[in-house]
Short mmCIF file of C-alpha atoms and ligand atoms in Angstrom, two decimals:
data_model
loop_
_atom_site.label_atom_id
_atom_site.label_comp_id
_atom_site.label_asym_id
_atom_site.label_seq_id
_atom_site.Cartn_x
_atom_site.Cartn_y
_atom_site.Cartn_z
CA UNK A 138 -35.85 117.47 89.88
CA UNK A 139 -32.59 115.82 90.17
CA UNK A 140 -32.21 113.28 92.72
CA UNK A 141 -29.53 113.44 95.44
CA UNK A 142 -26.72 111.55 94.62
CA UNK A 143 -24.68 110.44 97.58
CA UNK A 144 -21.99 108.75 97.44
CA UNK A 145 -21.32 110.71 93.65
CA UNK A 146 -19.32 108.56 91.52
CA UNK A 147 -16.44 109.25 90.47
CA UNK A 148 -14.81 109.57 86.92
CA UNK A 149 -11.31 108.30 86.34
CA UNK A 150 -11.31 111.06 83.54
CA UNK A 151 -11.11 114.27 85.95
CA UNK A 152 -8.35 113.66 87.39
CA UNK A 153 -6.66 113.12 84.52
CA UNK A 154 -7.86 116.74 83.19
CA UNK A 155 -5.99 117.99 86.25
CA UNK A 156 -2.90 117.05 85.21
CA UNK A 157 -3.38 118.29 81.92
CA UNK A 158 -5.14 121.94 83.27
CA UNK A 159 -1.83 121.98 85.35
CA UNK A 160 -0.07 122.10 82.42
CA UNK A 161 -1.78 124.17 80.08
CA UNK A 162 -1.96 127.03 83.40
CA UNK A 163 1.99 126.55 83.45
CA UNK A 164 2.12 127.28 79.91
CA UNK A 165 0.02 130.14 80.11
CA UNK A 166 2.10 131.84 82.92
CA UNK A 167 4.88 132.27 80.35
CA UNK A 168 4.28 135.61 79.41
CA UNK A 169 4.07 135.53 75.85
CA UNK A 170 2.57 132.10 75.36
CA UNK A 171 -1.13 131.36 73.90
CA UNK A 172 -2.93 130.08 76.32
CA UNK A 173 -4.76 126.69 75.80
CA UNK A 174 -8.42 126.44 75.03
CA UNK A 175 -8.87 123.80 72.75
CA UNK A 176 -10.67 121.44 73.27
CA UNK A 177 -13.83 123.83 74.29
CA UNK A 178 -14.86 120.97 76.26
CA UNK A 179 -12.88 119.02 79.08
CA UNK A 180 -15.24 117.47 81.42
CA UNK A 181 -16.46 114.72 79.17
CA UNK A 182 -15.18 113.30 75.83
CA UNK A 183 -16.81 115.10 72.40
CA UNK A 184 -16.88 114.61 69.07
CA UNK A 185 -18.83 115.87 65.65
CA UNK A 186 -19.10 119.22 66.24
CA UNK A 187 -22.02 120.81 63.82
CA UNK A 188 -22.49 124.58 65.05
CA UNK A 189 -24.92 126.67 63.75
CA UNK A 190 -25.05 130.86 64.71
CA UNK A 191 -28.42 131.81 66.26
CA UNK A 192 -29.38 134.76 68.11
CA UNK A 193 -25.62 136.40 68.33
CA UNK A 194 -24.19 133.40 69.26
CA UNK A 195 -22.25 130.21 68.66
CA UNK A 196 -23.92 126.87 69.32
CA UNK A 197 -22.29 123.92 69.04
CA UNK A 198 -23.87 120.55 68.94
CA UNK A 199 -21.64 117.18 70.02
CA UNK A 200 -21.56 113.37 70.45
CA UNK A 201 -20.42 112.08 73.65
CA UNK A 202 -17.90 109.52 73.67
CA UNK A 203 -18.10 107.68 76.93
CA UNK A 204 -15.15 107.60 79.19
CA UNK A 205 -12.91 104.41 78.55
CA UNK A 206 -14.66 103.77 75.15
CA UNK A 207 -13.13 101.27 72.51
CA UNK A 208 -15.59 101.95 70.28
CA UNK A 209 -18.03 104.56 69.19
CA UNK A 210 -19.79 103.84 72.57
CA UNK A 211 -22.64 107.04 71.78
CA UNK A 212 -25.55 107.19 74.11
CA UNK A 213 -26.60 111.09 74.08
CA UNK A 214 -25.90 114.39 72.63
CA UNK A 215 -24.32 117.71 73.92
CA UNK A 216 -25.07 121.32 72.95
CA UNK A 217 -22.44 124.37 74.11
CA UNK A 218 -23.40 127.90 73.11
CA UNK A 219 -21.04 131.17 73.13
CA UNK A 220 -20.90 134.61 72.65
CA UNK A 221 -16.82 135.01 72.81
CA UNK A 222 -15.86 131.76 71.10
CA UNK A 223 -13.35 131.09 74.24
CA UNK A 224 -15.78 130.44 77.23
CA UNK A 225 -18.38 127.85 76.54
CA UNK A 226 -21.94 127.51 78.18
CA UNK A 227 -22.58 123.77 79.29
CA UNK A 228 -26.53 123.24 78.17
CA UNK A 229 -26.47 119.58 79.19
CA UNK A 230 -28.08 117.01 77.19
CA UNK A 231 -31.27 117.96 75.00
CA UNK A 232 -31.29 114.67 72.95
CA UNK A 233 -30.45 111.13 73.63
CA UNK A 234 -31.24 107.88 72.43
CA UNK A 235 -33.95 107.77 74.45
CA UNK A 236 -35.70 110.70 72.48
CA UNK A 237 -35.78 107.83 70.10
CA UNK A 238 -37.90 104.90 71.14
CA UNK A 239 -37.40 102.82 68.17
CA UNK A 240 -33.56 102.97 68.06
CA UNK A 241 -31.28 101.34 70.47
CA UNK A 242 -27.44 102.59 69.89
CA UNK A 243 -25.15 104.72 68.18
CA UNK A 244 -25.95 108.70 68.44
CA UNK A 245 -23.64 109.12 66.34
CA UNK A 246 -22.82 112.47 64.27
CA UNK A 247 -25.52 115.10 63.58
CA UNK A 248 -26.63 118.37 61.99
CA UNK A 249 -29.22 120.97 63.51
CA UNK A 250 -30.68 123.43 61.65
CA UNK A 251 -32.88 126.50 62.24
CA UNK A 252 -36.46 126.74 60.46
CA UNK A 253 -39.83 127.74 60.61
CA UNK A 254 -38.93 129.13 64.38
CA UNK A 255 -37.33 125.71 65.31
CA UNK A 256 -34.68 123.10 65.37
CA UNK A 257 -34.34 120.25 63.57
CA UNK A 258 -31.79 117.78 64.66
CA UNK A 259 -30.95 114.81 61.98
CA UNK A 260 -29.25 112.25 63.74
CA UNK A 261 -28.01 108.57 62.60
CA UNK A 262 -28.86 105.84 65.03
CA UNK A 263 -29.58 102.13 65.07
CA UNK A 264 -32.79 100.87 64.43
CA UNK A 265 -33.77 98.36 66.91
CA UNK A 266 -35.73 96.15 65.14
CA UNK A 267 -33.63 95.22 62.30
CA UNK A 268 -30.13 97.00 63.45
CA UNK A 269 -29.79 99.22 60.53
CA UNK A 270 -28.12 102.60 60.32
CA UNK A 271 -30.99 104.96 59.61
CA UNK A 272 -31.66 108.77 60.16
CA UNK A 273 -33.87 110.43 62.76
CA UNK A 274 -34.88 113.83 63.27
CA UNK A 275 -35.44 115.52 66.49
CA UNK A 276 -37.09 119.01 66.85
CA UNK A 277 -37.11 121.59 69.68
CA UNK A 278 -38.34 125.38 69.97
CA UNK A 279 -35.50 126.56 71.55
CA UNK A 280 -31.57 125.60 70.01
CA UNK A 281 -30.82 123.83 73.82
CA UNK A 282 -33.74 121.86 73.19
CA UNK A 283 -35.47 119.74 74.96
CA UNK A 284 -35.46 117.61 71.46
CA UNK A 285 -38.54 114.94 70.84
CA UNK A 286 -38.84 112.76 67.72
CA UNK A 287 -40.46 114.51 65.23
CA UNK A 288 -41.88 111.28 63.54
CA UNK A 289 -41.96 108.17 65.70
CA UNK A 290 -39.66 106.82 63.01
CA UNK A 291 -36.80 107.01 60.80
CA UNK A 292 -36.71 109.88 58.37
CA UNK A 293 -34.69 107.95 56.05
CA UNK A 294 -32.74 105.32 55.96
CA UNK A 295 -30.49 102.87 53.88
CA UNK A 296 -27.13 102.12 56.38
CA UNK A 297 -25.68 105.09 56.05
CA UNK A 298 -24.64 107.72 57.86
CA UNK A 299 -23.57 111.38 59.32
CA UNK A 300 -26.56 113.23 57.84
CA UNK A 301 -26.20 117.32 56.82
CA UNK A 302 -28.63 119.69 56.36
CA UNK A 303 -28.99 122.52 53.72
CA UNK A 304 -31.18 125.00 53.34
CA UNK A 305 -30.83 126.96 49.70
CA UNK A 306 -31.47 130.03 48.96
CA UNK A 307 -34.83 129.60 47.11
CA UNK A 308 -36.32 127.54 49.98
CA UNK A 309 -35.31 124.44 48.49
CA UNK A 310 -33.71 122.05 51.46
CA UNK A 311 -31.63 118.75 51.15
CA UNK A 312 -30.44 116.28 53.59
CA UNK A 313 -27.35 114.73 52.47
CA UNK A 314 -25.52 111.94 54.09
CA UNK A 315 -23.71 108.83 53.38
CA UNK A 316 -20.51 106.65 54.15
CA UNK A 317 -19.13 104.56 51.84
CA UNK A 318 -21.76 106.70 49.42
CA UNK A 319 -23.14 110.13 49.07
CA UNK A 320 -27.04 110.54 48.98
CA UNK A 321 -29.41 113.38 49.09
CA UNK A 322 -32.74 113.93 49.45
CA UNK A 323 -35.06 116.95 48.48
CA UNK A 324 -36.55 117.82 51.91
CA UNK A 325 -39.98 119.49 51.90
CA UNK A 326 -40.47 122.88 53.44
CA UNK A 327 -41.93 121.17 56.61
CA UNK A 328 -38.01 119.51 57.43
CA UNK A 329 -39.74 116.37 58.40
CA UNK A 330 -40.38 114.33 55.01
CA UNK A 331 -38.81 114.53 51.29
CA UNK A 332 -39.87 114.59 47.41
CA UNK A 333 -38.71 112.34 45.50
CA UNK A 334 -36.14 109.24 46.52
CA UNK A 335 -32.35 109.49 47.77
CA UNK A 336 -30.28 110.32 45.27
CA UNK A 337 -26.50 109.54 45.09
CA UNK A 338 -23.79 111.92 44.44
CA UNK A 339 -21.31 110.67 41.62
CA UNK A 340 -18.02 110.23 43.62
CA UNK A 341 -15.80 111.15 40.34
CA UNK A 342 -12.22 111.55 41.13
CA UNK A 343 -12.80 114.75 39.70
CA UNK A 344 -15.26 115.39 41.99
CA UNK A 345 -13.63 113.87 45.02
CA UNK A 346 -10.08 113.66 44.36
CA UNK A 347 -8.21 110.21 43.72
CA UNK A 348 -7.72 107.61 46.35
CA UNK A 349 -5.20 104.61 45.62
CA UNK A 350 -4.84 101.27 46.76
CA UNK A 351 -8.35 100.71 46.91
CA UNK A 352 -10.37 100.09 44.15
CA UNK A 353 -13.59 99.79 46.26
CA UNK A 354 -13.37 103.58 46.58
CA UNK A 355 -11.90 105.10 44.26
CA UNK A 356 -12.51 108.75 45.88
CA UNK A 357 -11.58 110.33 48.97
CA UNK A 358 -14.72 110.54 50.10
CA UNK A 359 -14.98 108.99 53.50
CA UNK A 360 -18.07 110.42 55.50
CA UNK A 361 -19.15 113.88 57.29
CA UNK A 362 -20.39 115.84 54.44
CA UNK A 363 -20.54 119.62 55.32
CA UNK A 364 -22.21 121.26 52.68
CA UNK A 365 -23.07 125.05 52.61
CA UNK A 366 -22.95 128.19 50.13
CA UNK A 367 -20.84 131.45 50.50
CA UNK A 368 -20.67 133.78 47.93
CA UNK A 369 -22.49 131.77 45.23
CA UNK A 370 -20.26 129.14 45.60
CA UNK A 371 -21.54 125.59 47.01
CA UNK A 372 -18.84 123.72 49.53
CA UNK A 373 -18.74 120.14 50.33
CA UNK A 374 -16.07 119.99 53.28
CA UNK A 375 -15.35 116.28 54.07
CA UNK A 376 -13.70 113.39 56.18
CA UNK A 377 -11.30 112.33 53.59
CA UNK A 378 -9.41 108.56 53.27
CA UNK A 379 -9.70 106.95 56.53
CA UNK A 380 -7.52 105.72 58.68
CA UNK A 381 -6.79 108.46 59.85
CA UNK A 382 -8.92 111.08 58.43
CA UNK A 383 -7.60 114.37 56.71
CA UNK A 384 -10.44 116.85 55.97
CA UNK A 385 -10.63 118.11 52.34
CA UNK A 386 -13.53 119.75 50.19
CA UNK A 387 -15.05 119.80 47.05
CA UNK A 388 -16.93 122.63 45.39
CA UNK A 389 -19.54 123.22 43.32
CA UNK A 390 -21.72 125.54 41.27
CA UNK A 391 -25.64 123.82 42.13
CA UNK A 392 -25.77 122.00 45.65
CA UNK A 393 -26.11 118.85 44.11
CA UNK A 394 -22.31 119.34 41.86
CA UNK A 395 -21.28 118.48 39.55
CA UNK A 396 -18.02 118.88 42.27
CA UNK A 397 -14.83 119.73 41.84
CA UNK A 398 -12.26 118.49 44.17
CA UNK A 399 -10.49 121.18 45.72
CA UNK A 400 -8.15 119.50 47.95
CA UNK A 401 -6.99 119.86 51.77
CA UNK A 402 -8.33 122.19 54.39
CA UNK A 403 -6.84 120.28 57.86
CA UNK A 404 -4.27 117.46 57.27
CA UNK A 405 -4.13 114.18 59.20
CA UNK A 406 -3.34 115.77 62.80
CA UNK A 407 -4.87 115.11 66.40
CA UNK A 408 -4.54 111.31 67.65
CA UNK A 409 -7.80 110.63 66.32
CA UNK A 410 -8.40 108.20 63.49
CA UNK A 411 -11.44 110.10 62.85
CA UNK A 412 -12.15 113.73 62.28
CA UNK A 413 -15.43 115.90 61.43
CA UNK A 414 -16.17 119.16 59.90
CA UNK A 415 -17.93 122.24 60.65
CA UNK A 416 -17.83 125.83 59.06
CA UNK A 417 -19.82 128.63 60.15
CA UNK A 418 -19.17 132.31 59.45
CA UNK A 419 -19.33 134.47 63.28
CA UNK A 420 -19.00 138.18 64.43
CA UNK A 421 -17.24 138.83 60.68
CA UNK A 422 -14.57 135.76 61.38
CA UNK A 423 -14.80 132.29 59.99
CA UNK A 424 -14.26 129.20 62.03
CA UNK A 425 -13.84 125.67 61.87
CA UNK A 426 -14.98 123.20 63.94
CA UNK A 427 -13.27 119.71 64.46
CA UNK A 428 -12.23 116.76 66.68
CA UNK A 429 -9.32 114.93 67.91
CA UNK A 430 -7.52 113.11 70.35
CA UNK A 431 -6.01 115.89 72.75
CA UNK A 432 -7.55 115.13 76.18
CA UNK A 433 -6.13 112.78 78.54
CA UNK A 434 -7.07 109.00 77.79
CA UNK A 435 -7.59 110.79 74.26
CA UNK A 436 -7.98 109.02 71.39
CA UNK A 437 -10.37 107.80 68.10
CA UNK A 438 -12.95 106.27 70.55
CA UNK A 439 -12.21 109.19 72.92
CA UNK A 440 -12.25 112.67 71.17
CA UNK A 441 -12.74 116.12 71.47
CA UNK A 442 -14.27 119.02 70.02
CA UNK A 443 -11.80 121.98 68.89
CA UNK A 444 -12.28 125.27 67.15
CA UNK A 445 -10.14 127.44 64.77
CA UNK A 446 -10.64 130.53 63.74
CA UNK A 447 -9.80 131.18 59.90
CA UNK A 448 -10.13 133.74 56.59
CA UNK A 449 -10.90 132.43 53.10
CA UNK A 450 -8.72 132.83 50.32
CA UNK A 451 -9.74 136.42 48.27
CA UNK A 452 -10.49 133.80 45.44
CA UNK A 453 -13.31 131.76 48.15
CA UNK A 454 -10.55 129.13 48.25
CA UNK A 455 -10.11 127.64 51.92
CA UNK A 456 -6.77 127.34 53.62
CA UNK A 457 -4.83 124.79 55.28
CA UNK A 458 -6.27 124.74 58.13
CA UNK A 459 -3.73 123.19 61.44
CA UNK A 460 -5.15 121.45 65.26
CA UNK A 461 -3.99 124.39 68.09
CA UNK A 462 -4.07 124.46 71.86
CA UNK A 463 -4.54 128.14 71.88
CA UNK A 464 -7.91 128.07 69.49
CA UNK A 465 -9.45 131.12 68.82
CA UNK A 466 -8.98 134.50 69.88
CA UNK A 467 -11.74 135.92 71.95
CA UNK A 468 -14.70 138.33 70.84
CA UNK A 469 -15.24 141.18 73.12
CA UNK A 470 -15.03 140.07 76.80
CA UNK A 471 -17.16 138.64 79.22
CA UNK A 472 -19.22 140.83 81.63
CA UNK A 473 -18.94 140.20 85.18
CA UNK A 474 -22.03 141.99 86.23
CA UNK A 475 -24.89 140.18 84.90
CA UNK A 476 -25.18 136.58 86.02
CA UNK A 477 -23.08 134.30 84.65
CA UNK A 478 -23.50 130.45 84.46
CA UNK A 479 -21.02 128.55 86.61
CA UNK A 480 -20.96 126.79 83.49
CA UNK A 481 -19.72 128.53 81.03
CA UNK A 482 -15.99 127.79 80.94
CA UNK A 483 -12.91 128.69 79.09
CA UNK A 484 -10.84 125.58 80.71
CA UNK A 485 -12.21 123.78 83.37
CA UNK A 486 -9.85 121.26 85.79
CA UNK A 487 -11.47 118.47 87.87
CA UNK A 488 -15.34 119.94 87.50
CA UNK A 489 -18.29 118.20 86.10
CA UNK A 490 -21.87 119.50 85.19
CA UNK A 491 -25.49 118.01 86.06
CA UNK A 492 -28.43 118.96 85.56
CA UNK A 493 -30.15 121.81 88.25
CA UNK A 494 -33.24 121.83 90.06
CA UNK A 495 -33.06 125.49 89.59
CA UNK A 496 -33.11 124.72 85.89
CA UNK A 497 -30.43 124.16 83.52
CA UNK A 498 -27.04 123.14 84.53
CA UNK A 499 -25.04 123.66 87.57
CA UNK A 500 -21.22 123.04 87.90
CA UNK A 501 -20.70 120.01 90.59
CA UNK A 502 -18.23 117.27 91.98
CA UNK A 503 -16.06 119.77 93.27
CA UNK A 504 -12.92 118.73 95.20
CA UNK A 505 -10.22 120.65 96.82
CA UNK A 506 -7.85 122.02 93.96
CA UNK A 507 -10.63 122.23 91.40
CA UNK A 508 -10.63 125.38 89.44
CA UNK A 509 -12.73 126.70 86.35
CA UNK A 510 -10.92 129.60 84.54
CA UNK A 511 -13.02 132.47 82.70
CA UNK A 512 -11.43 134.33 79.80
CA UNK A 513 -11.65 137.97 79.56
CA UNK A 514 -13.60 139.21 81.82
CA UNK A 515 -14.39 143.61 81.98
CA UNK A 516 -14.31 144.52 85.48
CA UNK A 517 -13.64 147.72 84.59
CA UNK A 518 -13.15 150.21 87.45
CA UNK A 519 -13.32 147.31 89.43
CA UNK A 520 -15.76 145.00 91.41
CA UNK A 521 -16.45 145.36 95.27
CA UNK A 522 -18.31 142.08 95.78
CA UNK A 523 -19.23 138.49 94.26
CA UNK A 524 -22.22 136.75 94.77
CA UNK A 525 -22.20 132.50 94.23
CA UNK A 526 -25.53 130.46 94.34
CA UNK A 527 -24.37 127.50 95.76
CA UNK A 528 -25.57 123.87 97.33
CA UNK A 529 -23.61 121.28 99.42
CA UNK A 530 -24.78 118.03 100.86
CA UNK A 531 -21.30 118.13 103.05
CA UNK A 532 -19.28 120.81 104.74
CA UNK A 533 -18.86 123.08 102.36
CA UNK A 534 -15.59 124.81 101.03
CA UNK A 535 -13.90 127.90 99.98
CA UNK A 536 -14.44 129.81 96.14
CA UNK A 537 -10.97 131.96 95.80
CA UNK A 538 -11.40 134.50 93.32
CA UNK A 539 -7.48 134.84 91.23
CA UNK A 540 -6.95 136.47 88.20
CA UNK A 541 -4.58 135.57 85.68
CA UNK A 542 -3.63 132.11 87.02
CA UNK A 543 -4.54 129.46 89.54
CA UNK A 544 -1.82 130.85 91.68
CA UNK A 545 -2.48 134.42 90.71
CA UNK A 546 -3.35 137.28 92.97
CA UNK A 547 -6.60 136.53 94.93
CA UNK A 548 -9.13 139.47 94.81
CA UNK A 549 -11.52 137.70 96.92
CA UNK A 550 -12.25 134.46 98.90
CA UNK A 551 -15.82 133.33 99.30
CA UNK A 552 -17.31 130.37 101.70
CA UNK A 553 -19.74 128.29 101.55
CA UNK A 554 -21.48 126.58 104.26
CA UNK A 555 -23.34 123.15 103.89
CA UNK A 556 -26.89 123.89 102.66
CA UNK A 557 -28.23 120.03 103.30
CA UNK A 558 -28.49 118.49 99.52
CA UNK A 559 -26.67 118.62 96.63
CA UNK A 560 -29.30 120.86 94.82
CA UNK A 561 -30.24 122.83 98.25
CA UNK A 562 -29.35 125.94 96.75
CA UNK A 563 -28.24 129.35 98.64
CA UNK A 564 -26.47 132.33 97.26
CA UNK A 565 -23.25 133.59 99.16
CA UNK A 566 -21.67 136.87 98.90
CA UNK A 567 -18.30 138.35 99.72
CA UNK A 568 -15.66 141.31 99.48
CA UNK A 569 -14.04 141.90 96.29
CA UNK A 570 -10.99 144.31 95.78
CA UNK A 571 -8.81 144.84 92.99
CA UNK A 572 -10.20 143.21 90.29
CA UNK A 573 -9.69 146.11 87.63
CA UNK A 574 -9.36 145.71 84.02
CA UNK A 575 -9.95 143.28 81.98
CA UNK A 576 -8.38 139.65 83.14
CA UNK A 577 -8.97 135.92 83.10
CA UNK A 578 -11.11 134.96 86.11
CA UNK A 579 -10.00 131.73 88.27
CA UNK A 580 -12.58 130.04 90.65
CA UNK A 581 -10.21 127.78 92.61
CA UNK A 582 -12.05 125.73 94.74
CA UNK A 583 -10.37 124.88 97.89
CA UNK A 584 -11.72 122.57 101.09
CA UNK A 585 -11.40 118.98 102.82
CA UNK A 586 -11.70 116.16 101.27
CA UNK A 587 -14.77 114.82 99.25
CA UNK A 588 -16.97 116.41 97.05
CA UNK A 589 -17.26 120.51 98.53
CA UNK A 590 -20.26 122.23 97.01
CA UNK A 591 -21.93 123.15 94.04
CA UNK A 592 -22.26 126.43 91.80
CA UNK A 593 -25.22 126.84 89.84
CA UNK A 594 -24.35 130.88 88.90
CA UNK A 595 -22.24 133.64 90.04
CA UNK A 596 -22.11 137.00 89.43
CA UNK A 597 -19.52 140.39 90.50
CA UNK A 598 -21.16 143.67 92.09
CA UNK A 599 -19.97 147.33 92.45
CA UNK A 600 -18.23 147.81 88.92
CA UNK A 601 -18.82 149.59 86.08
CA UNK A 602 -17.10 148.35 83.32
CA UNK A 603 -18.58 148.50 79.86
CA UNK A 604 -18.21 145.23 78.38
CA UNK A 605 -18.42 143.94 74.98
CA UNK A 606 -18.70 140.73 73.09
CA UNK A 607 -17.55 142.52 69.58
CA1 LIG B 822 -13.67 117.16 91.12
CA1 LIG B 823 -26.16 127.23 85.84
#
């Protein structure tokens, strides 16, 4: 159960997000204008996206930069999950470094993938005992985790990093990893142990393209291999040439080459010296995942996770791919009469998540002004009430219902009382009118001074709308 935090500290970060949720609101009252969703994250710092498609949806697993880093400060990892690709479900944190008791630093960038009914999580961390790079793998029975160390030990290890996992189609897996080199291994059918040694990948300028002006690497090749099939075609997408890192790819006809360099698919963009692929095909779209710079106090030890949605060339070719604020468009919309986490957010200003006592995660350090927007969202006919689970350790506050902006037209105003803790949890209902059709969703938090309440879920009454997510 969490503990009650009081007084809750406070992260120079949010109120920077304020300013820049101010903007992105002003920009998206201009009729006409996309409105900004990238990063999918803006609570915390992100980076490394790998997202894998389980179950009809998206989830996305992260790094967490900490706030003020100046260097790759790592001490956890995040996963998000959607259905809509625009509002994002906070799971928390189902792995850390303390999933590992023999490393001691650096969760740095990772892979999941789906097997044998679970999830295995390779990871590159520091090994205490001799502070080497090596790779661990975490599994879990559910994709949110919680993740425990599959082997008490490294998996492999040789200084290298950002690990991949593939799964072909005859059953045959391979991890690959590797910065300044590229290794494989043949991973046995259990995900946990490998045949055979690691194996590098010849970087061939052929292979890799041709990097000048120095002759240590001759390639392109810089780290973050993301290697799948599509179409009978192998990919290698890759952090190419730092500093600062342009994503290019490689393809091949076996998944271990010979490769073919095939050149650029996101150019040097984003305030961040670093960058990381993912590719997953979704819902009959393709999208690719990434990081940069874009948040407030943004930058290559303080990145974020973006999204953009793309088609392949008719020849299996990928295209230039560019950094947006808008991101993707959504899939379907969101329906308003099933519960909905607090969590899951399209753009979120001033919030942060915990961990609940009711399980999960609950949306917290609320202040006056706060506001979480939802994207899409089918009331349909319309809804006639709205229904909050809530906890407050203080006096409470006020959850205005708006649509289409912070400022837009309120459709209903809910309060909450104090409930005596921070994770005392009540549900509160009020009126709803005029919330027809389907519309973006603003919770604007409004109150004294302090930290207000908490939301854990929420969820509309009365409507019917038929909602969709594609
Ligand atoms: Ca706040
Ligand atoms: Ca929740």
């Amino acid at each position: 159960m969490k503990l009650e935090v009081a007084p809750r500290a406070r992260k120079g970060l949010r109120r920077s997000i304020a300013a820049i949720a101010s903007l992105a609101c002003a920009v998206a009252l201009l009729p006409g204008t996309a409105q900004a969703d990238n990063p999918i994250v803006q609570n915390i710092y992100t980076a490394d996206p790998a997202p894998i498609v389980h179950n009809g949806r998206v989830y996305v697993y992260t790094g967490h930069d900490e706030d003020g880093s100046t260097y790759f400060t790592m001490r956890e990892w995040r996963v998000y999950s959607s259905a809509d690709m625009v509002n994002w479900t906070d799971h928390g944190v189902p792995m850390s470094l303390a999933t590992f008791a023999w490393a001691d630093a650096n969760a740095w960038a990772g892979h999941v993938v789906p097997r044998n009914g679970k999830f295995y999580w390779y990871v590159p961390v520091r090994q205490r005992s001799n502070g080497q790079m090596v790779i661990g793998v975490g599994v879990a029975e559910s994709p949110t985790g919680p993740f425990r160390d599959a082997l008490g030990r490294p998996l492999v290890g040789n200084g290298e990093i950002d690990p991949h996992a593939l799964i072909d189609d005859n059953g045959q897996a391979y991890l690959y990893w590797g910065n300044p080199n590229l290794w494989y291994v043949r991973l046995n059918p259990d995900m946990i142990s490998f045949s055979g040694g690691p194996t590098q990948i010849p970087l061939t300028t052929a292979g890799f393209g041709t990097r000048t002006g120095n002759p240590s690497r001759p390639t392109l090749y810089e780290e973050g291999p993301w290697v799948y099939k599509r179409n009978g075609l192998y990919y290698n997408v890759f952090a190419a040439q730092c500093c600062s890192e342009f994503i290019a790819y490689s393809t091949a006809p076996g998944p271990t080459g010979p490769w073919t360099y095939r050149g650029t698919v996101m150019p040097r963009q984003g305030s961040s010296f670093t960058n990381h692929p993912g590719v997953i095909d979704f819902n009959g779209g393709s999208y690719f995942f990434y990081h940069n710079g874009a948040l407030p106090g943004g930058g290559g030890y303080t990145r974020s996770v973006a999204v953009e949605r793309f088609a392949y060339n008719s020849d299996g070719t990928l295209p230039t791919i560019n950094m947006t604020a808008a991101g993707p468009p959504q899939i379907g919309t969101l329906n308003p009469y099933v519960r909905q986490e607090a969590e899951t957010i399209a753009w979120g200003s001033g919030i942060e998540t915990e961990p609940s006592s009711e399980g999960g995660v609950n949306v917290g350090y609320i202040e006056n002004g706060d506001h979480i927007k939802v994207r899409g969202v089918a009331f349909g006919s319309g809804a006639t009430s709205f229904t909050a689970r809530v906890a407050s350790n203080t006096g409470g506050g006020r959850i205005e219902l708006r649509l289409d902006g912070t400022n837009g037209p309120v459709v209903g105003t809910c309060t909450v009382g104090g409930t005596g803790g921070w994770q005392n949890w009540t549900s509160t209902t009020c009126a709803v009118g005029g919330a027809t059709g389907t519309r973006d969703l603003y919770l604007r938090f409004t109150g004294g001074s302090g930290y207000l309440f908490n939301v854990n879920w929420w969820q509309f009454g009365g409507g019917s709308a038929v909602p969709s997510h594609g």
